Amino acid sequence: MASASIDICDSPAALATRAADGFASACEQAIRERGRFAVALSGGTTPRAMLEALAERALAWPNIHFFWSDERCVGPEDPDSNYGMARAALLDRAGVPPPNVHRMKGELEPRAGARDYSEALRVFFTAWPIFDLVYLGLGPDGHTASLFPGTTALDVTDETCVANRVGGQVPSPWRLTLTYPTINAARRVRFLVEGAQKADILKQVVEGAQDVERYPAQGIAPGSGDLRWLIDAAAAARLEVR
Ligand code: 6PG
């Protein structure tokens, strides 16, 4: 695993607060330096508490632009939608201006959805996207975003967003995902991982032998070097470094 800092929090609630604090400080710095903050949210369940904590804060919402690290190929109203989760937990509650919400269109045919998002990124960033902050989760199989073991998206070097057929029992067999070159171009990358059920895979990814094809989260290595794991004590239980 690329060199990374590990931040162990006592509980999921402490993790949510620590992550929200990090969001706020990254946001303040980005707006001070560039007038806007471009953040990519991860999906799944872990980020919800952080998003709900952010909804209680007075942040410069008109200057914050929300993107996603990945999305299930479902509509925005679908209970499996990552956008839908963030909308309920934060976006609607904080009154984020709709033009600042750049969702992946999971309702489109997957490849069309990937093309659409790549174009949206090109329009917003004009050059290769450099996010101020990208959030990621860790799946039980070592996937992150929708970069799943043994899937074609792992090998993409010239696209910012791709459709990825992940199969299996995951919420939707097709996904849209940012690619490694896009994620690794970010100024900051933060993994949020919690729960005893993640202890084994976290140890494998962070302390085990490098095998990106098998453990795609190991392929996250931002050129900026600012990679941090925010984890709770339960998930950290098997780590040597504590
Ligand atoms: C998704 C993801 C995925 C998620 C991990 C962890 O769309 O599901 O973005 O990569 O972050 O699977 O999910 P949990 O937070 O639910 O454990």
mmCIF file of C-alpha atoms and ligand atoms in Angstrom:
data_model
loop_
_atom_site.group_PDB
_atom_site.id
_atom_site.type_symbol
_atom_site.label_atom_id
_atom_site.label_comp_id
_atom_site.label_asym_id
_atom_site.label_seq_id
_atom_site.Cartn_x
_atom_site.Cartn_y
_atom_site.Cartn_z
ATOM 1 C CA MET A 1 0.000 0.000 0.000
ATOM 2 C CA ALA A 2 1.259 3.475 -0.900
ATOM 3 C CA SER A 3 2.489 5.448 2.075
ATOM 4 C CA ALA A 4 -0.529 6.711 3.917
ATOM 5 C CA SER A 5 -1.430 8.085 7.285
ATOM 6 C CA ILE A 6 -3.872 6.220 9.481
ATOM 7 C CA ASP A 7 -6.244 8.007 11.803
ATOM 8 C CA ILE A 8 -7.988 5.687 14.281
ATOM 9 C CA CYS A 9 -11.145 7.032 15.904
ATOM 10 C CA ASP A 10 -12.794 5.546 18.999
ATOM 11 C CA SER A 11 -16.209 5.043 17.419
ATOM 12 C CA PRO A 12 -18.208 5.524 14.216
ATOM 13 C CA ALA A 13 -19.537 8.798 15.657
ATOM 14 C CA ALA A 14 -16.000 10.043 16.321
ATOM 15 C CA LEU A 15 -15.044 8.975 12.800
ATOM 16 C CA ALA A 16 -17.920 10.970 11.326
ATOM 17 C CA THR A 17 -16.910 14.064 13.293
ATOM 18 C CA ARG A 18 -13.217 13.710 12.378
ATOM 19 C CA ALA A 19 -14.133 13.274 8.715
ATOM 20 C CA ALA A 20 -16.464 16.281 8.799
ATOM 21 C CA ASP A 21 -13.709 18.368 10.369
ATOM 22 C CA GLY A 22 -11.362 17.314 7.571
ATOM 23 C CA PHE A 23 -13.967 18.203 4.956
ATOM 24 C CA ALA A 24 -14.406 21.662 6.481
ATOM 25 C CA SER A 25 -10.678 22.419 6.614
ATOM 26 C CA ALA A 26 -10.040 21.159 3.076
ATOM 27 C CA CYS A 27 -13.008 23.213 1.909
ATOM 28 C CA GLU A 28 -11.773 26.376 3.583
ATOM 29 C CA GLN A 29 -8.301 25.986 2.078
ATOM 30 C CA ALA A 30 -9.597 25.270 -1.435
ATOM 31 C CA ILE A 31 -11.960 28.242 -1.441
ATOM 32 C CA ARG A 32 -9.222 30.492 -0.091
ATOM 33 C CA GLU A 33 -6.796 29.348 -2.780
ATOM 34 C CA ARG A 34 -9.082 28.726 -5.769
ATOM 35 C CA GLY A 35 -12.482 30.134 -4.939
ATOM 36 C CA ARG A 36 -14.203 26.749 -5.023
ATOM 37 C CA PHE A 37 -14.069 23.259 -3.518
ATOM 38 C CA ALA A 38 -14.542 20.201 -5.715
ATOM 39 C CA VAL A 39 -15.214 17.049 -3.702
ATOM 40 C CA ALA A 40 -16.124 13.525 -4.817
ATOM 41 C CA LEU A 41 -18.281 11.566 -2.393
ATOM 42 C CA SER A 42 -18.117 7.820 -2.023
ATOM 43 C CA GLY A 43 -21.145 5.588 -1.830
ATOM 44 C CA GLY A 44 -22.263 2.821 0.443
ATOM 45 C CA THR A 45 -23.348 3.360 4.020
ATOM 46 C CA THR A 46 -20.229 4.584 5.849
ATOM 47 C CA PRO A 47 -20.272 8.186 4.620
ATOM 48 C CA ARG A 48 -23.855 8.845 5.737
ATOM 49 C CA ALA A 49 -22.976 9.914 9.296
ATOM 50 C CA MET A 50 -20.299 12.315 8.063
ATOM 51 C CA LEU A 51 -22.742 13.845 5.573
ATOM 52 C CA GLU A 52 -25.381 14.246 8.264
ATOM 53 C CA ALA A 53 -22.791 15.959 10.498
ATOM 54 C CA LEU A 54 -21.874 18.333 7.661
ATOM 55 C CA ALA A 55 -25.518 19.271 7.196
ATOM 56 C CA GLU A 56 -25.395 20.848 10.668
ATOM 57 C CA ARG A 57 -22.482 23.098 9.760
ATOM 58 C CA ALA A 58 -22.455 26.554 8.187
ATOM 59 C CA LEU A 59 -20.188 25.942 5.191
ATOM 60 C CA ALA A 60 -19.809 27.994 2.016
ATOM 61 C CA TRP A 61 -22.271 25.805 0.113
ATOM 62 C CA PRO A 62 -22.445 28.053 -2.992
ATOM 63 C CA ASN A 63 -18.701 27.462 -3.473
ATOM 64 C CA ILE A 64 -18.794 23.705 -2.936
ATOM 65 C CA HIS A 65 -19.266 21.353 -5.903
ATOM 66 C CA PHE A 66 -20.286 17.781 -5.239
ATOM 67 C CA PHE A 67 -19.281 14.889 -7.451
ATOM 68 C CA TRP A 68 -19.232 11.142 -6.863
ATOM 69 C CA SER A 69 -16.461 8.554 -6.868
ATOM 70 C CA ASP A 70 -18.913 6.009 -8.212
ATOM 71 C CA GLU A 71 -22.589 5.257 -8.695
ATOM 72 C CA ARG A 72 -24.747 2.238 -9.114
ATOM 73 C CA CYS A 73 -26.470 2.074 -12.509
ATOM 74 C CA VAL A 74 -29.858 2.839 -11.045
ATOM 75 C CA GLY A 75 -32.070 5.926 -11.126
ATOM 76 C CA PRO A 76 -31.636 8.806 -8.647
ATOM 77 C CA GLU A 77 -34.781 7.796 -6.757
ATOM 78 C CA ASP A 78 -33.642 4.196 -6.363
ATOM 79 C CA PRO A 79 -32.838 3.250 -2.723
ATOM 80 C CA ASP A 80 -29.436 1.984 -3.943
ATOM 81 C CA SER A 81 -28.462 5.342 -5.447
ATOM 82 C CA ASN A 82 -25.335 6.867 -3.891
ATOM 83 C CA TYR A 83 -26.564 10.271 -5.013
ATOM 84 C CA GLY A 84 -29.912 9.601 -3.357
ATOM 85 C CA MET A 85 -28.231 8.805 -0.055
ATOM 86 C CA ALA A 86 -26.174 12.024 -0.145
ATOM 87 C CA ARG A 87 -29.190 14.070 -1.195
ATOM 88 C CA ALA A 88 -31.183 12.903 1.826
ATOM 89 C CA ALA A 89 -28.274 13.093 4.304
ATOM 90 C CA LEU A 90 -26.805 16.429 3.222
ATOM 91 C CA LEU A 91 -27.630 18.118 -0.083
ATOM 92 C CA ASP A 92 -31.299 18.874 0.503
ATOM 93 C CA ARG A 93 -30.802 19.601 4.210
ATOM 94 C CA ALA A 94 -27.985 22.112 3.594
ATOM 95 C CA GLY A 95 -29.694 23.710 0.607
ATOM 96 C CA VAL A 96 -26.787 23.024 -1.737
ATOM 97 C CA PRO A 97 -27.569 24.846 -5.011
ATOM 98 C CA PRO A 98 -28.630 22.281 -7.646
ATOM 99 C CA PRO A 99 -26.011 23.483 -10.188
ATOM 100 C CA ASN A 100 -23.372 22.484 -7.612
ATOM 101 C CA VAL A 101 -24.515 18.868 -7.600
ATOM 102 C CA HIS A 102 -22.875 16.861 -10.371
ATOM 103 C CA ARG A 103 -24.396 13.403 -10.077
ATOM 104 C CA MET A 104 -23.517 10.413 -12.190
ATOM 105 C CA LYS A 105 -26.575 9.518 -14.269
ATOM 106 C CA GLY A 106 -27.077 5.905 -13.289
ATOM 107 C CA GLU A 107 -30.336 5.836 -15.183
ATOM 108 C CA LEU A 108 -28.560 6.024 -18.543
ATOM 109 C CA GLU A 109 -27.209 3.041 -20.443
ATOM 110 C CA PRO A 110 -23.921 2.449 -18.554
ATOM 111 C CA ARG A 111 -21.504 3.453 -21.299
ATOM 112 C CA ALA A 112 -23.603 6.516 -22.100
ATOM 113 C CA GLY A 113 -23.601 7.403 -18.409
ATOM 114 C CA ALA A 114 -19.807 7.152 -18.303
ATOM 115 C CA ARG A 115 -19.442 9.328 -21.408
ATOM 116 C CA ASP A 116 -21.871 11.840 -19.935
ATOM 117 C CA TYR A 117 -19.888 12.060 -16.687
ATOM 118 C CA SER A 118 -16.536 12.281 -18.433
ATOM 119 C CA GLU A 119 -17.917 15.218 -20.390
ATOM 120 C CA ALA A 120 -19.272 16.849 -17.222
ATOM 121 C CA LEU A 121 -15.810 16.535 -15.663
ATOM 122 C CA ARG A 122 -14.184 18.012 -18.775
ATOM 123 C CA VAL A 123 -16.533 20.985 -18.730
ATOM 124 C CA PHE A 124 -16.034 21.670 -15.028
ATOM 125 C CA PHE A 125 -12.268 21.140 -14.824
ATOM 126 C CA THR A 126 -11.426 22.071 -18.483
ATOM 127 C CA ALA A 127 -8.329 19.845 -18.160
ATOM 128 C CA TRP A 128 -7.753 16.526 -16.397
ATOM 129 C CA PRO A 129 -9.863 16.631 -13.235
ATOM 130 C CA ILE A 130 -8.006 17.512 -10.051
ATOM 131 C CA PHE A 131 -10.407 17.091 -7.161
ATOM 132 C CA ASP A 132 -9.617 18.871 -3.932
ATOM 133 C CA LEU A 133 -10.828 15.843 -2.018
ATOM 134 C CA VAL A 134 -11.982 12.349 -2.972
ATOM 135 C CA TYR A 135 -13.716 10.079 -0.475
ATOM 136 C CA LEU A 136 -13.509 6.337 -0.815
ATOM 137 C CA GLY A 137 -14.868 3.344 1.031
ATOM 138 C CA LEU A 138 -13.480 -0.179 1.296
ATOM 139 C CA GLY A 139 -15.583 -3.128 0.254
ATOM 140 C CA PRO A 140 -15.283 -6.548 1.948
ATOM 141 C CA ASP A 141 -13.520 -7.843 -1.179
ATOM 142 C CA GLY A 142 -11.020 -4.990 -1.282
ATOM 143 C CA HIS A 143 -12.829 -2.919 -3.888
ATOM 144 C CA THR A 144 -13.028 0.835 -3.684
ATOM 145 C CA ALA A 145 -15.261 3.202 -5.619
ATOM 146 C CA SER A 146 -16.515 0.688 -8.193
ATOM 147 C CA LEU A 147 -13.047 -0.627 -8.929
ATOM 148 C CA PHE A 148 -13.761 -4.280 -8.214
ATOM 149 C CA PRO A 149 -11.278 -7.175 -8.277
ATOM 150 C CA GLY A 150 -10.614 -8.551 -11.752
ATOM 151 C CA THR A 151 -12.744 -5.982 -13.585
ATOM 152 C CA THR A 152 -11.856 -4.033 -16.714
ATOM 153 C CA ALA A 153 -11.948 -0.626 -15.024
ATOM 154 C CA LEU A 154 -8.733 -1.473 -13.163
ATOM 155 C CA ASP A 155 -6.743 -1.240 -16.395
ATOM 156 C CA VAL A 156 -8.109 2.085 -17.682
ATOM 157 C CA THR A 157 -5.485 4.814 -17.931
ATOM 158 C CA ASP A 158 -6.970 7.250 -20.468
ATOM 159 C CA GLU A 159 -10.532 7.829 -19.262
ATOM 160 C CA THR A 160 -11.778 9.818 -16.275
ATOM 161 C CA CYS A 161 -14.960 7.800 -15.725
ATOM 162 C CA VAL A 162 -15.972 4.381 -17.036
ATOM 163 C CA ALA A 163 -18.814 1.891 -16.882
ATOM 164 C CA ASN A 164 -17.732 -1.255 -15.094
ATOM 165 C CA ARG A 165 -19.556 -4.576 -15.086
ATOM 166 C CA VAL A 166 -19.113 -5.914 -11.585
ATOM 167 C CA GLY A 167 -21.656 -8.768 -11.639
ATOM 168 C CA GLY A 168 -22.305 -10.776 -8.504
ATOM 169 C CA GLN A 169 -24.780 -9.820 -5.825
ATOM 170 C CA VAL A 170 -23.705 -6.195 -5.461
ATOM 171 C CA PRO A 171 -26.608 -3.721 -5.578
ATOM 172 C CA SER A 172 -26.351 -3.348 -9.357
ATOM 173 C CA PRO A 173 -24.252 -5.410 -11.797
ATOM 174 C CA TRP A 174 -23.226 -2.284 -13.703
ATOM 175 C CA ARG A 175 -21.506 0.662 -12.059
ATOM 176 C CA LEU A 176 -20.064 4.021 -13.050
ATOM 177 C CA THR A 177 -16.703 4.768 -11.465
ATOM 178 C CA LEU A 178 -13.896 7.271 -11.463
ATOM 179 C CA THR A 179 -10.716 5.622 -12.688
ATOM 180 C CA TYR A 180 -7.366 5.303 -10.928
ATOM 181 C CA PRO A 181 -5.794 8.193 -12.887
ATOM 182 C CA THR A 182 -8.667 10.463 -11.862
ATOM 183 C CA ILE A 183 -8.679 9.499 -8.196
ATOM 184 C CA ASN A 184 -4.881 9.563 -7.977
ATOM 185 C CA ALA A 185 -4.777 13.085 -9.425
ATOM 186 C CA ALA A 186 -6.665 14.432 -6.400
ATOM 187 C CA ARG A 187 -5.047 16.762 -3.910
ATOM 188 C CA ARG A 188 -6.387 14.672 -1.010
ATOM 189 C CA VAL A 189 -7.862 11.184 -0.818
ATOM 190 C CA ARG A 190 -9.636 9.925 2.302
ATOM 191 C CA PHE A 191 -10.794 6.377 2.965
ATOM 192 C CA LEU A 192 -13.571 6.053 5.506
ATOM 193 C CA VAL A 193 -13.736 2.529 6.963
ATOM 194 C CA GLU A 194 -15.664 1.328 9.977
ATOM 195 C CA GLY A 195 -16.877 -1.845 11.627
ATOM 196 C CA ALA A 196 -15.396 -5.133 12.782
ATOM 197 C CA GLN A 197 -16.489 -6.717 9.518
ATOM 198 C CA LYS A 198 -13.809 -4.658 7.731
ATOM 199 C CA ALA A 199 -10.900 -5.553 10.074
ATOM 200 C CA ASP A 200 -9.575 -8.442 8.003
ATOM 201 C CA ILE A 201 -9.780 -6.793 4.604
ATOM 202 C CA LEU A 202 -8.336 -3.561 5.981
ATOM 203 C CA LYS A 203 -5.310 -5.416 7.345
ATOM 204 C CA GLN A 204 -4.864 -7.195 4.030
ATOM 205 C CA VAL A 205 -5.070 -3.962 2.028
ATOM 206 C CA VAL A 206 -2.948 -1.784 4.303
ATOM 207 C CA GLU A 207 -0.394 -4.293 5.597
ATOM 208 C CA GLY A 208 -0.572 -7.208 3.175
ATOM 209 C CA ALA A 209 1.384 -7.879 -0.006
ATOM 210 C CA GLN A 210 0.641 -5.562 -2.924
ATOM 211 C CA ASP A 211 -1.836 -7.170 -5.327
ATOM 212 C CA VAL A 212 -3.958 -4.459 -6.935
ATOM 213 C CA GLU A 213 -5.840 -6.838 -9.232
ATOM 214 C CA ARG A 214 -7.042 -8.764 -6.194
ATOM 215 C CA TYR A 215 -7.306 -5.804 -3.773
ATOM 216 C CA PRO A 216 -8.100 -2.733 -5.917
ATOM 217 C CA ALA A 217 -7.995 -0.346 -2.954
ATOM 218 C CA GLN A 218 -4.214 -0.868 -3.032
ATOM 219 C CA GLY A 219 -4.115 0.957 -6.353
ATOM 220 C CA ILE A 220 -5.003 4.254 -4.693
ATOM 221 C CA ALA A 221 -1.787 6.285 -4.551
ATOM 222 C CA PRO A 222 -2.409 10.011 -5.066
ATOM 223 C CA GLY A 223 0.534 11.797 -6.621
ATOM 224 C CA SER A 224 0.100 14.505 -3.982
ATOM 225 C CA GLY A 225 0.868 11.879 -1.383
ATOM 226 C CA ASP A 226 -1.994 13.116 0.764
ATOM 227 C CA LEU A 227 -3.723 9.780 1.407
ATOM 228 C CA ARG A 228 -5.340 9.176 4.767
ATOM 229 C CA TRP A 229 -7.344 6.315 6.225
ATOM 230 C CA LEU A 230 -9.984 7.395 8.711
ATOM 231 C CA ILE A 231 -11.037 4.246 10.542
ATOM 232 C CA ASP A 232 -12.807 3.329 13.724
ATOM 233 C CA ALA A 233 -11.313 1.130 16.454
ATOM 234 C CA ALA A 234 -13.357 -1.899 15.403
ATOM 235 C CA ALA A 235 -12.041 -1.817 11.846
ATOM 236 C CA ALA A 236 -8.491 -1.171 13.114
ATOM 237 C CA ALA A 237 -8.526 -4.147 15.485
ATOM 238 C CA ARG A 238 -6.142 -6.291 13.407
ATOM 239 C CA LEU A 239 -3.699 -3.629 12.300
ATOM 240 C CA GLU A 240 -0.100 -3.742 13.534
ATOM 241 C CA VAL A 241 0.206 0.032 13.278
ATOM 242 C CA ARG A 242 -2.084 1.546 15.876
HETATM 243 C C1 6PG B 1 -20.570 1.757 -3.445
HETATM 244 C C2 6PG B 1 -19.207 2.240 -3.117
HETATM 245 C C3 6PG B 1 -18.330 1.252 -2.504
HETATM 246 C C4 6PG B 1 -18.405 1.441 -0.997
HETATM 247 C C5 6PG B 1 -17.798 0.246 -0.299
HETATM 248 C C6 6PG B 1 -18.002 0.362 1.227
HETATM 249 O O1 6PG B 1 -21.188 2.302 -4.364
HETATM 250 O O2 6PG B 1 -21.019 0.841 -2.735
HETATM 251 O O3 6PG B 1 -18.815 3.390 -3.368
HETATM 252 O O4 6PG B 1 -17.007 1.344 -2.932
HETATM 253 O O5 6PG B 1 -17.698 2.619 -0.644
HETATM 254 O O6 6PG B 1 -18.431 -0.914 -0.776
HETATM 255 O O7 6PG B 1 -19.389 0.393 1.461
HETATM 256 P P1 6PG B 1 -19.962 0.534 2.967
HETATM 257 O O8 6PG B 1 -19.598 1.912 3.435
HETATM 258 O O9 6PG B 1 -21.455 0.366 2.804
HETATM 259 O O10 6PG B 1 -19.316 -0.541 3.788
#
